[in-house]
Amino acid sequence: MTAPSEKLLLFGATGDLSQRMLLPSLYGLAADGLLPSGLAIVGTARSGHDDAAFRGFVEQALRRFVPAERLDEAALGGFLARVGYVPVDASKEGDFAALAEKVGSTERGLSIFLSTAPSLFGATIDGLAKAGLAGDGARIGLEKPLGYDMASSREINDAVGSVFPEERIFRIDHYLGKETVQNLLALRFANGLFEPLWREGGIDHVQITVSETVGLEGRVGFYDGAGALRDMVQNHMLQLLALVAMEPPARFDAAAVRDEKVKVFRSLRPIDRATAASHSVIGQYGAGAVAGGPVPGYVDELGKPSDTETFVALKANIDNWRWKGVPFYLRTGKRLPSRQSEIFIQFKGVPHSIFDGRGAVLQPNKLIIRLQPDENVRLLLMAKEPGLDRDGIRLREVPLDISMPNAFADSRRRIAYERLLLDLVEGDQTLFVRRDEVEAQWEWVDAIRDGWAANAMKPKPYMAGTWGPSAAIALTERDGVTWHD
């Protein structure tokens, strides 16, 4: 088993992600006694803080983003005592020498978390190597985006791989740290109920929806160069698809789980120039209303014309024995009516109904795995309505709910980054993404974008506060399927 790191180096330590997620996660782990007792945390960014100023910055962030009931003054003081800071400009080699002096020996393990712009990855990796901070005891976590297509992704991975071997590279997709995402694995592989039906003979179709109510929200520069396909589908949604579709791994470890995910990505039927128009829909939101208030359109927020898609819907197929003929519908977008991430699985109906003609309408069973904003697993079943049934049995669809907060009321719900940061420090790669996964995902996504270009496809307009362009409804209704809203 890999020994836990004794030091954690946090690049981008003054950024928004650090304030909202990384620092609160590290505090939570420290407060619960889960971090190695001697773990020192060194933050770095371009801001010119010293140790005292950075500790003040960290305290301010924690008081803002950690719930008051979780903020213990003694635990806060102990956490701040772990924290130090060195300003680093990635373009200045001398800054890395100062950083190496601050970090000191890495013989007993150094974990590096890189939350910076991808354009700085190469210079940062090179600076770490020259400063002696990339030796055998060091491992590195990389926050997305890892490129914007296959070529740029390979360039980043080559730069990182020239210094760190694959077993010491931790590519982060924070969705994999979510409790309910991991519960999907437990649901599938710890229960005998579902696995016999988890295939083309038992499942009619699968829907994966990740919807947002927000618009650009300060991500103008990044988002307009990325779009919904690269921002959400290439990473989060394809990872969810892989966890739904993969074969049972031999064991729950990094190699076995990731081997099975790669097989799914390689079995995805390409959506290319021949099928992009029939198997994908892209949209861009215009002015409308969200949560009862007016919001501007995308180009108004952006301040210039743009063909960037803020909505994408796809019909995907997996060409293997388990999923032959089972469509996977993926949908994501901004300025939609509600914020939710869910996996909707519709099973096939019973082969013959004994209740036909007696006032009973049978619905196929459905499994809904909600990831956010609330974590919930719901199974919809048919049950008899109470009564004497003089005019025939009446059936109704009823839910069996497993609300995670209620089912595990004695367990604290954790931020996804708590688990991922702890796994990085402890050297467990199971919930991180391997290079061949990333490249298989980019290969599929790049073909879609090429298909859009070849077919001169432009985003269709949709009003903010609606579920995207009407063509997205037609995408599923051609197959007799309705989106689960």
PDB file of C-alpha atoms in Angstrom, residues 6-137:
ATOM      1  CA  GLU A   6       3.754  14.153   4.541  1.00  0.00           C
ATOM      2  CA  LYS A   7       3.305  17.392   2.575  1.00  0.00           C
ATOM      3  CA  LEU A   8       0.646  18.867   0.277  1.00  0.00           C
ATOM      4  CA  LEU A   9       1.464  21.574  -2.266  1.00  0.00           C
ATOM      5  CA  LEU A  10      -1.578  23.503  -3.452  1.00  0.00           C
ATOM      6  CA  PHE A  11      -1.222  25.495  -6.689  1.00  0.00           C
ATOM      7  CA  GLY A  12      -3.935  28.078  -7.347  1.00  0.00           C
ATOM      8  CA  ALA A  13      -4.400  28.382  -3.588  1.00  0.00           C
ATOM      9  CA  THR A  14      -6.044  31.829  -3.746  1.00  0.00           C
ATOM     10  CA  GLY A  15      -8.490  30.953  -6.544  1.00  0.00           C
ATOM     11  CA  ASP A  16     -12.250  30.485  -6.376  1.00  0.00           C
ATOM     12  CA  LEU A  17     -12.096  26.674  -6.386  1.00  0.00           C
ATOM     13  CA  SER A  18      -9.627  26.727  -3.524  1.00  0.00           C
ATOM     14  CA  GLN A  19     -11.782  29.039  -1.418  1.00  0.00           C
ATOM     15  CA  ARG A  20     -15.097  27.277  -2.039  1.00  0.00           C
ATOM     16  CA  MET A  21     -14.001  23.638  -2.152  1.00  0.00           C
ATOM     17  CA  LEU A  22     -10.341  22.788  -1.539  1.00  0.00           C
ATOM     18  CA  LEU A  23      -9.645  24.679   1.680  1.00  0.00           C
ATOM     19  CA  PRO A  24     -13.021  23.729   3.277  1.00  0.00           C
ATOM     20  CA  SER A  25     -12.393  20.105   2.278  1.00  0.00           C
ATOM     21  CA  LEU A  26      -8.925  20.066   3.807  1.00  0.00           C
ATOM     22  CA  TYR A  27     -10.261  21.726   6.962  1.00  0.00           C
ATOM     23  CA  GLY A  28     -13.038  19.128   7.211  1.00  0.00           C
ATOM     24  CA  LEU A  29     -10.554  16.272   6.882  1.00  0.00           C
ATOM     25  CA  ALA A  30      -8.228  17.820   9.453  1.00  0.00           C
ATOM     26  CA  ALA A  31     -11.062  18.507  11.904  1.00  0.00           C
ATOM     27  CA  ASP A  32     -12.123  14.862  11.697  1.00  0.00           C
ATOM     28  CA  GLY A  33      -8.578  13.607  12.205  1.00  0.00           C
ATOM     29  CA  LEU A  34      -8.375  12.054   8.746  1.00  0.00           C
ATOM     30  CA  LEU A  35      -5.287  13.834   7.442  1.00  0.00           C
ATOM     31  CA  PRO A  36      -1.865  12.489   8.447  1.00  0.00           C
ATOM     32  CA  SER A  37      -1.068  14.188  11.749  1.00  0.00           C
ATOM     33  CA  GLY A  38       2.098  15.826  10.441  1.00  0.00           C
ATOM     34  CA  LEU A  39       0.781  16.839   7.003  1.00  0.00           C
ATOM     35  CA  ALA A  40       1.993  20.342   6.116  1.00  0.00           C
ATOM     36  CA  ILE A  41       0.046  22.335   3.521  1.00  0.00           C
ATOM     37  CA  VAL A  42       1.909  24.835   1.351  1.00  0.00           C
ATOM     38  CA  GLY A  43      -0.228  27.121  -0.803  1.00  0.00           C
ATOM     39  CA  THR A  44       1.069  28.938  -3.826  1.00  0.00           C
ATOM     40  CA  ALA A  45      -0.254  31.401  -6.408  1.00  0.00           C
ATOM     41  CA  ARG A  46       0.901  34.637  -7.969  1.00  0.00           C
ATOM     42  CA  SER A  47      -0.503  36.738  -5.100  1.00  0.00           C
ATOM     43  CA  GLY A  48       2.234  38.203  -2.926  1.00  0.00           C
ATOM     44  CA  HIS A  49       1.228  36.783   0.461  1.00  0.00           C
ATOM     45  CA  ASP A  50       3.524  35.661   3.253  1.00  0.00           C
ATOM     46  CA  ASP A  51       2.583  32.888   5.707  1.00  0.00           C
ATOM     47  CA  ALA A  52       0.636  35.194   8.041  1.00  0.00           C
ATOM     48  CA  ALA A  53      -1.310  36.919   5.260  1.00  0.00           C
ATOM     49  CA  PHE A  54      -2.216  33.604   3.655  1.00  0.00           C
ATOM     50  CA  ARG A  55      -3.404  32.186   6.964  1.00  0.00           C
ATOM     51  CA  GLY A  56      -5.654  35.210   7.287  1.00  0.00           C
ATOM     52  CA  PHE A  57      -6.923  34.569   3.752  1.00  0.00           C
ATOM     53  CA  VAL A  58      -7.580  30.889   4.571  1.00  0.00           C
ATOM     54  CA  GLU A  59      -9.407  31.760   7.794  1.00  0.00           C
ATOM     55  CA  GLN A  60     -11.612  34.242   5.941  1.00  0.00           C
ATOM     56  CA  ALA A  61     -12.453  31.639   3.278  1.00  0.00           C
ATOM     57  CA  LEU A  62     -13.283  29.000   5.886  1.00  0.00           C
ATOM     58  CA  ARG A  63     -15.515  31.329   7.888  1.00  0.00           C
ATOM     59  CA  ARG A  64     -17.348  32.157   4.681  1.00  0.00           C
ATOM     60  CA  PHE A  65     -17.747  28.712   3.133  1.00  0.00           C
ATOM     61  CA  VAL A  66     -17.757  26.224   6.050  1.00  0.00           C
ATOM     62  CA  PRO A  67     -21.146  25.878   7.801  1.00  0.00           C
ATOM     63  CA  ALA A  68     -21.064  27.552  11.207  1.00  0.00           C
ATOM     64  CA  GLU A  69     -21.918  24.320  13.013  1.00  0.00           C
ATOM     65  CA  ARG A  70     -18.834  22.666  11.501  1.00  0.00           C
ATOM     66  CA  LEU A  71     -16.416  25.460  12.356  1.00  0.00           C
ATOM     67  CA  ASP A  72     -14.643  24.592  15.606  1.00  0.00           C
ATOM     68  CA  GLU A  73     -12.229  27.260  16.844  1.00  0.00           C
ATOM     69  CA  ALA A  74      -9.690  24.760  18.182  1.00  0.00           C
ATOM     70  CA  ALA A  75      -9.781  22.732  14.959  1.00  0.00           C
ATOM     71  CA  LEU A  76      -9.483  25.951  12.946  1.00  0.00           C
ATOM     72  CA  GLY A  77      -6.406  27.017  14.876  1.00  0.00           C
ATOM     73  CA  GLY A  78      -4.819  23.613  14.418  1.00  0.00           C
ATOM     74  CA  PHE A  79      -5.525  23.684  10.698  1.00  0.00           C
ATOM     75  CA  LEU A  80      -4.110  27.187  10.201  1.00  0.00           C
ATOM     76  CA  ALA A  81      -0.915  26.091  11.965  1.00  0.00           C
ATOM     77  CA  ARG A  82      -0.368  23.541   9.168  1.00  0.00           C
ATOM     78  CA  VAL A  83      -0.574  26.177   6.441  1.00  0.00           C
ATOM     79  CA  GLY A  84       2.225  28.124   4.743  1.00  0.00           C
ATOM     80  CA  TYR A  85       2.608  30.050   1.505  1.00  0.00           C
ATOM     81  CA  VAL A  86       5.105  30.911  -1.229  1.00  0.00           C
ATOM     82  CA  PRO A  87       4.247  33.187  -4.181  1.00  0.00           C
ATOM     83  CA  VAL A  88       5.123  31.574  -7.521  1.00  0.00           C
ATOM     84  CA  ASP A  89       4.980  32.913 -11.055  1.00  0.00           C
ATOM     85  CA  ALA A  90       5.197  29.834 -13.285  1.00  0.00           C
ATOM     86  CA  SER A  91       7.263  31.750 -15.822  1.00  0.00           C
ATOM     87  CA  LYS A  92      10.028  32.500 -13.278  1.00  0.00           C
ATOM     88  CA  GLU A  93      12.378  29.622 -12.545  1.00  0.00           C
ATOM     89  CA  GLY A  94      13.700  31.349  -9.408  1.00  0.00           C
ATOM     90  CA  ASP A  95      10.263  31.216  -7.810  1.00  0.00           C
ATOM     91  CA  PHE A  96      10.359  27.409  -7.896  1.00  0.00           C
ATOM     92  CA  ALA A  97      13.703  27.430  -6.088  1.00  0.00           C
ATOM     93  CA  ALA A  98      12.079  29.434  -3.272  1.00  0.00           C
ATOM     94  CA  LEU A  99       9.157  26.997  -3.300  1.00  0.00           C
ATOM     95  CA  ALA A 100      11.504  24.006  -3.019  1.00  0.00           C
ATOM     96  CA  GLU A 101      13.232  25.645  -0.057  1.00  0.00           C
ATOM     97  CA  LYS A 102       9.860  26.139   1.650  1.00  0.00           C
ATOM     98  CA  VAL A 103       8.687  22.580   0.973  1.00  0.00           C
ATOM     99  CA  GLY A 104      11.987  20.995   1.998  1.00  0.00           C
ATOM    100  CA  SER A 105      12.655  17.274   1.674  1.00  0.00           C
ATOM    101  CA  THR A 106      10.135  15.192  -0.283  1.00  0.00           C
ATOM    102  CA  GLU A 107      11.546  11.803   0.707  1.00  0.00           C
ATOM    103  CA  ARG A 108       8.528  11.055   2.921  1.00  0.00           C
ATOM    104  CA  GLY A 109       5.999  12.006   0.272  1.00  0.00           C
ATOM    105  CA  LEU A 110       4.706  15.117  -1.477  1.00  0.00           C
ATOM    106  CA  SER A 111       1.243  15.474  -3.019  1.00  0.00           C
ATOM    107  CA  ILE A 112       0.813  18.315  -5.519  1.00  0.00           C
ATOM    108  CA  PHE A 113      -2.610  19.652  -6.517  1.00  0.00           C
ATOM    109  CA  LEU A 114      -2.537  21.693  -9.713  1.00  0.00           C
ATOM    110  CA  SER A 115      -5.550  24.002  -9.986  1.00  0.00           C
ATOM    111  CA  THR A 116      -4.269  26.448 -12.586  1.00  0.00           C
ATOM    112  CA  ALA A 117      -4.997  27.355 -16.206  1.00  0.00           C
ATOM    113  CA  PRO A 118      -3.971  24.526 -18.575  1.00  0.00           C
ATOM    114  CA  SER A 119      -1.684  26.994 -20.376  1.00  0.00           C
ATOM    115  CA  LEU A 120       0.480  27.013 -17.239  1.00  0.00           C
ATOM    116  CA  PHE A 121       0.710  23.229 -16.847  1.00  0.00           C
ATOM    117  CA  GLY A 122       3.841  22.830 -18.965  1.00  0.00           C
ATOM    118  CA  ALA A 123       5.804  25.630 -17.277  1.00  0.00           C
ATOM    119  CA  THR A 124       4.682  24.473 -13.834  1.00  0.00           C
ATOM    120  CA  ILE A 125       5.674  20.849 -14.431  1.00  0.00           C
ATOM    121  CA  ASP A 126       9.041  21.954 -15.811  1.00  0.00           C
ATOM    122  CA  GLY A 127       9.607  24.238 -12.823  1.00  0.00           C
ATOM    123  CA  LEU A 128       8.740  21.460 -10.366  1.00  0.00           C
ATOM    124  CA  ALA A 129      11.163  19.078 -12.060  1.00  0.00           C
ATOM    125  CA  LYS A 130      14.046  21.562 -12.130  1.00  0.00           C
ATOM    126  CA  ALA A 131      13.458  22.442  -8.484  1.00  0.00           C
ATOM    127  CA  GLY A 132      13.627  18.786  -7.421  1.00  0.00           C
ATOM    128  CA  LEU A 133       9.946  18.592  -6.463  1.00  0.00           C
ATOM    129  CA  ALA A 134       9.005  15.779  -8.851  1.00  0.00           C
ATOM    130  CA  GLY A 135      11.045  12.910  -7.471  1.00  0.00           C
ATOM    131  CA  ASP A 136       9.939   9.387  -6.577  1.00  0.00           C
ATOM    132  CA  GLY A 137       8.085  10.563  -3.480  1.00  0.00           C
TER     133      GLY A 137
END
